[in-house]
Structure formats: structure tokens, C-alpha cells
Amino acid sequence: MQFEENIRVALRGLIDHKFRSFLTMLGIIFGVASVIAMLSIGEGAKREAIAKYQDLGVSNIIVRDKDLTVQELEEVRSKFSQGLSLNDANAIKNIVPGVEAVVPQAEKSVEVKFADKASKSTLIGITPEFIEVLNYETGYGKFIDQMQYDRGLKVCVLGAGISKTLFQSREPVGQMVKVEDQWLEVVGVMKSKALFTETVGELASRDLNNDIYIPLSTFHKRFEPENELASELKQLTVKIENSEKLMLAASVVEEIIKRHHYNNPDYSIVIPYELLKQEEKERRIYNILLGAIAAISLVVGGIGIMNIMLATVMERTREIGIRRAIGARKSDIMSQFVTEAVAISITGGIIGVILGVGLSLGITLFTDVTTFIRLYSVFIAFGFSVVVGISFGYLPAKSAANLKPIESIRYE
Amino acid sequence: MGEIEVTALKGVNLQIRKNEYVAIMGPSGSGKSTLMNILGCLDTPTSGEYLFNNVDVSSLNDDELSAMRNREIGFVFQTFNLLPRMSSLHNVELPLMYAGVNKQERKDRAVNALERVGLADRMHHKPSELSGGQRQRVAVARALVTNPGILLADEPTGALDSKTGDEIMALFDELHNEGNTIIVITHEKEIAEYAQRTIFLKDGNIFSDEPNSIRNK
Ligand SMILES: Nc1ncnc2c1ncn2[C@@H]1O[C@H](COP(=O)(O)OP(=O)(O)O)[C@@H](O)[C@H]1O
Ligand SMILES: [Mg+2]
């Protein structure tokens, strides 16, 4: 009997017994749906992590001046450390191999005013490379340029949040805001950034949309340090040309800083790429667990197929007997039942894929868990369901084929 | 479950020629169906020999037996044994499907067979939409469609009233006249009288085996 014929007979059997077929499929449907949903949760978490570290720059090394108490500050200064400084920045730029850019950054907590509005903010002094090295973008206006930096102009770029607070729907570019006793002209507004809600390495979480950026030259010329012991810089962002040299560069950076700071632990080094790798490793275990649970549910689905099909063979003994009496070979009966099992799992697989896709969209929509469906996960789930169908359809098919024709036709 | 060996047939020795029309009679439990199942290659005897067209059936494997049933034998059962969810046409096509006949030819031949039993106008009906007599005629069409050597009927009129039973028997007569070999099992004398020869079984033995006087005039 031809293959096409088998399919027709099997599909007929399924359509003739819709409810039974549906029950048989349920296990596969849920199995496939859960595989897709779980893989999409894993993938969503991965993408979220990558996005988070990409914000910090996967080819960056971040050196951060530690937040110290006055007492601790006094101690490290007495042990000769000047804290993070432009000296460090220059040394890194000159010594570390493969450095593309070093962006120094100074910070100060300030109050900013516009008209009758006032808000707390962080004033950040940077060089023009900042925007590129840290993958930031301006929403409108322009970022601080080289000329403004060289001349130490009193210009600023607002974070999206602080801009909203001060200006609401008014046009901020061209307006003057007052920070401490200085008037700064707004030249641009940053694009909104995702809330930095988690602590990454030793970078404390905070809302980046509330920052105000000014040229580092202006920062040092116009604003007093927080206290006389404060470090010159709060952060150095070192961009490496070639990510393969990242780890080597990081060890050189560490060596330089350590020496400049006379072994005082007043800084921390964060390598986003390494944190990303580390997190990926941790997540792998979690993903394997998710996958295993999903695979188990598929196998349970397969056992469901087997159970119902075994029961079906009993119920269809007479049909099998009739087919055998009019000339069906064992192999014809066998392939009829295997094809039915495959058809059930393919149909169940398709419904499961639809349900799984719906499920992960629902999860994204109604919870704060990010999901992302990759095509390969659909194929895996679907392919696996077909394999399960064939494997668990085999036993019932065999028992159907091995029924004795004479006994099955007598069967009541 | 303990198994008790039942000897359904013993000492049966008979020969049936081509184009013979034989009735097998006997009381219930006398072994008629067992004999027919052996003749129809559905069952094999635990001992003894069955030659079909000079082939020893007990030497055939399962696939060869299936092929034999498919090509050489047409079954008609008391309870019709049609597949309930298929149309008449589909039921009749089924043996041809297992014979590997292509779709178009299968359909043509099935329609033909249904025409022969006078049911061409009911080919798209399912068994449940047909009367008992019509169902049995579909079963006959299914038995005929592969042009088998023998037609085996186990109490074909057992589930029918006498009028439709006579219609089926008239159909058998016709098929016999067209050259078919027919073996009918029955416990009704009137049905047996259609045949040329009656074999009477009793307790698994041949009690009598005689030509039918009425037919062989
Ligand atoms: N599968 C079976 N298992 C046990 N006994 C059987 C089986 N088939 C038939 N028999 C026995 O064999 C004898 C002949 O049965 P059967 O050929 O069906 O008789 P008939 O068709 O003449 O009524 C009966 O005694 C019956 O009980
Ligand atoms: Mg019987």
C-alpha cells in the first residue's frame, strides 16, 4: 500500500474520531507549547541581559572611584592615593595596548532649577567621546562637541527624565537652567534609557535619565568638588578596539590603577563582557532545567498518545480483523497506526506551536517577564513532538498488527 | 485464564472444484465457521493439509496468506463486517487498496462491483444509512471486487428477513452462473437448496456430502 494511501487512511481515522484524537493530542499540545514558552522565557532573559551589558559597552572596561566615607577617604589619602584622576586616564591611554578611547567622568549631586521648577540631579562632567563609547543617543539637539569642551563652555545636555521634569512639553534646547550658581545653556536632550534597575557588578543601580551632562573642563572650572578630599574623577570608561584583547587590557588597567593608587582599594573595575559571560553561564543551568521540564512534559504527552492508542487498538480490534480478512498485511496495519500516531503528533504539534507562541506573547504582555521566540525553538519543539509520536505510536501499532485476524474478526 | 483445547474439526476430507456451488450445513457449534475460516486462509489447521490451487496453505507465511485472502478469496459475513464510518464505495475499494491498485482504477472497479449488486445509487451512503439487505450487498460487492477464485459466505442471510435473504441468494446464483466458485454456510435448508452440493457437518465431522437433487436436474 502506498504511503499517500496510508496518510489518507490515517487522517480519515482521526477525522472520524475527532474527540478521541483531540484527547490523544492534548499531551503533545501542552508539551510543545511548554517547550516553546520555556525556551522563549530563557531567550528573553538572555536578550535582556545582553541589552543590559550592551548599554555598558561589551568592549569597555569601567574603572569606578569607590564611594567612601570621610573617614575612609582620610585614610586612603594619608596612604598617598589621590583617588581616580586624569593622571590615571592618561596613563591608561598611553600604556594599555589596544585602547580606542578613555572617557573620564566626574560626578556631583546637585539641584537644578528652571523657572519655578527645581529637581535633584547628578551633574556629570564628560568628554565628547562619552556618547559614542557608552552607546548613548540624543533624543533631540546635540551632544557636547569638541569645541564646547575645549573652551569649557557653560552648556549642558539633559537626561530625558530631568528634561521632562523641568520643561514638560516645552522646548528645552536653547533654554538656560541653573545648577548651583551657574547658568547652563541646554544644547540637547538624551534619548530615554531603560531604567538601570539592577546593580551590575559594583555599579549601583540608578536612574540614568535624571543626569545632566556638561563638558568635564566646565565641570572642573565652574563647580566646587563635594569636599576637599573628593577625587578628581568618578569614573573612567576605557574602550578597547578588539574585544579579544579585552581581558589582557583589563589586567594592564588594573595594574596601572593599583600602582597609581599605592595599593589602596579605593576603586573598582567592572568588565561588562565578563559579567555577561558569567551570567550566561549561570543562566545555562537554569535553561537546562527549563528544557528538561519541557522535555518531560513532551514525553508525558507521548505516553498519553501511547495509552490512548493502546486503548484504541482494543476498541478497533474488529476493524483490524476486517482489514486483515480482506487482505491487509501486518505491515499495512502497522503503518496505518504509526501514521495515525505521527498525524496526531504533527497536528498536536501545530496546535502546540500556536498555543506556545500565544503563551509567550501573553507572558510578555501581562507580566514583566520578557520572552523571545526563536525559530529554532519552534522547530525543536515540533520535531521532538513528531519523534515522540513515532516512538510512542510504535508499540500500539505493533500490538495492532500482531492481532490474529481470526480472533480479531470474532471480537465483540 | 485456563485454556481448554477444543477440537472444532476432525477427520474432514473434502475437495471442492472450480465453479462448484457448495452449501455447508450443520447445527450450531458443529464447526462450520471453523471450516470456512480455514478455507478462507483466515485460520490454519493445527494438523492436516489444505491445498488451494495445489498450494499447501500451511506453508505460507503471514504476508502470503494476506495476499491469498486479498486476491483469491472473497468473504461475506453474517454481520456484514463493513467499516462503519466509510461510504459503500470506500468499503468496496478497500481490498483493491491493499492489492495496490491505483486510485482511478480502484474507483472504477468498485463502482462496477456496486453496479453488479444493484447498489450503484447508494455508493456514497455509509452502512448505517443502508438496510440490512443493502449492507449485505455492499459486502458481496467488496468480496467480488478483486475477482477472487472463491466466494465464502458464512450465514449471509442469517441477519436478513427471508425476502432480502432470497435476493442475496439470487445474486449468488447469478455469480455462480458467471463462473464463480461459491461456498455458503447456512443452517437453513431453503438456503442450502440454492447450491449444487450440500456438506453436512456434525460435531466436527462430515456427516454427509451429497449432490443436491433439485439443482442438478
Ligand atoms: N476461538 C475459539 N476458541 C475456543 N473454541 C472455539 C473457538 N472457535 C470455535 N470454537 C469452538 O469450536 C466449535 C466449532 O465452532 P464454529 O466453527 O464456530 O461452529 P459453527 O459455525 O458451526 O456454529 C464450537 O464448539 C466452538 O465453541
Ligand atoms: Mg458459525
PDB file of C-alpha atoms in Angstrom, chain A residues 1-2 4-5 8-9 12 16-17 318-333 336 405-406 409-410, chain B residues 33-34 37 42-43 62-63 66-67 69-70 75 77 79 81-83 85-86 90 94-95 97-98 100-103 106 142:
ATOM      1  CA  MET A   1       0.000   0.000   0.000  1.00  0.00           C
ATOM      2  CA  GLN A   2       1.364   3.367  -0.947  1.00  0.00           C
ATOM      3  CA  GLU A   4      -0.059   8.515   0.373  1.00  0.00           C
ATOM      4  CA  GLU A   5      -2.761   5.934   0.924  1.00  0.00           C
ATOM      5  CA  ARG A   8      -5.329   9.167   3.806  1.00  0.00           C
ATOM      6  CA  VAL A   9      -6.451   6.175   5.873  1.00  0.00           C
ATOM      7  CA  ARG A  12      -9.653   9.582   7.943  1.00  0.00           C
ATOM      8  CA  ASP A  16     -13.787  10.148  12.142  1.00  0.00           C
ATOM      9  CA  HIS A  17     -12.846  10.229  15.820  1.00  0.00           C
ATOM     10  CA  ARG A 318     -12.833  -5.688  14.792  1.00  0.00           C
ATOM     11  CA  GLU A 319     -11.790  -3.068  12.262  1.00  0.00           C
ATOM     12  CA  ILE A 320      -8.322  -4.537  12.232  1.00  0.00           C
ATOM     13  CA  GLY A 321      -9.797  -8.028  11.778  1.00  0.00           C
ATOM     14  CA  ILE A 322     -11.907  -6.886   8.845  1.00  0.00           C
ATOM     15  CA  ARG A 323      -8.953  -5.215   7.189  1.00  0.00           C
ATOM     16  CA  ARG A 324      -6.853  -8.319   7.681  1.00  0.00           C
ATOM     17  CA  ALA A 325      -9.614 -10.558   6.293  1.00  0.00           C
ATOM     18  CA  ILE A 326      -9.777  -8.590   3.070  1.00  0.00           C
ATOM     19  CA  GLY A 327      -6.030  -8.658   2.566  1.00  0.00           C
ATOM     20  CA  ALA A 328      -4.230  -6.111   4.747  1.00  0.00           C
ATOM     21  CA  ARG A 329      -0.773  -7.308   5.707  1.00  0.00           C
ATOM     22  CA  LYS A 330       0.682  -6.827   9.166  1.00  0.00           C
ATOM     23  CA  SER A 331       2.828  -4.060   7.765  1.00  0.00           C
ATOM     24  CA  ASP A 332      -0.240  -2.278   6.378  1.00  0.00           C
ATOM     25  CA  ILE A 333      -1.879  -2.261   9.814  1.00  0.00           C
ATOM     26  CA  GLN A 336      -1.699   2.759   9.458  1.00  0.00           C
ATOM     27  CA  PRO A 405      -7.032 -11.951  12.039  1.00  0.00           C
ATOM     28  CA  ILE A 406      -9.367 -14.761  13.025  1.00  0.00           C
ATOM     29  CA  ILE A 409     -12.801 -10.606  13.482  1.00  0.00           C
ATOM     30  CA  ARG A 410     -14.613 -12.691  16.090  1.00  0.00           C
TER      31      ARG A 410
ATOM     32  CA  SER B  33     -17.283 -21.383  10.675  1.00  0.00           C
ATOM     33  CA  THR B  34     -14.028 -23.047  11.622  1.00  0.00           C
ATOM     34  CA  ASN B  37     -12.006 -19.807   8.182  1.00  0.00           C
ATOM     35  CA  LEU B  42      -8.006 -16.770   7.996  1.00  0.00           C
ATOM     36  CA  ASP B  43      -7.055 -19.719  10.138  1.00  0.00           C
ATOM     37  CA  ASP B  62       1.599 -14.235   7.039  1.00  0.00           C
ATOM     38  CA  ASP B  63       2.127 -11.892   4.100  1.00  0.00           C
ATOM     39  CA  SER B  66      -2.800 -11.893   3.365  1.00  0.00           C
ATOM     40  CA  ALA B  67      -2.170 -11.814  -0.370  1.00  0.00           C
ATOM     41  CA  ARG B  69      -7.130 -13.589   1.135  1.00  0.00           C
ATOM     42  CA  ASN B  70      -6.836 -10.421  -0.831  1.00  0.00           C
ATOM     43  CA  PHE B  75     -15.661 -13.125   2.330  1.00  0.00           C
ATOM     44  CA  PHE B  77     -20.120 -12.493   6.818  1.00  0.00           C
ATOM     45  CA  THR B  79     -22.920  -9.498  10.336  1.00  0.00           C
ATOM     46  CA  ASN B  81     -18.435  -6.561   8.769  1.00  0.00           C
ATOM     47  CA  LEU B  82     -18.335  -3.301   6.882  1.00  0.00           C
ATOM     48  CA  LEU B  83     -16.265  -0.431   8.263  1.00  0.00           C
ATOM     49  CA  ARG B  85     -17.543   5.211   9.060  1.00  0.00           C
ATOM     50  CA  MET B  86     -16.813   4.714   5.404  1.00  0.00           C
ATOM     51  CA  HIS B  90     -14.873   3.195   0.128  1.00  0.00           C
ATOM     52  CA  LEU B  94     -10.602  -1.303   0.432  1.00  0.00           C
ATOM     53  CA  PRO B  95      -9.446  -4.745  -0.836  1.00  0.00           C
ATOM     54  CA  MET B  97      -6.239  -0.593  -1.925  1.00  0.00           C
ATOM     55  CA  TYR B  98      -4.458  -3.433  -0.157  1.00  0.00           C
ATOM     56  CA  GLY B 100      -2.014  -1.859  -4.598  1.00  0.00           C
ATOM     57  CA  VAL B 101      -4.440  -0.864  -7.349  1.00  0.00           C
ATOM     58  CA  ASN B 102      -4.226   2.807  -8.263  1.00  0.00           C
ATOM     59  CA  LYS B 103      -6.900   5.227  -7.226  1.00  0.00           C
ATOM     60  CA  ARG B 106      -9.929   1.231  -7.848  1.00  0.00           C
ATOM     61  CA  ARG B 142     -16.497  -5.959  -1.590  1.00  0.00           C
TER      62      ARG B 142
END
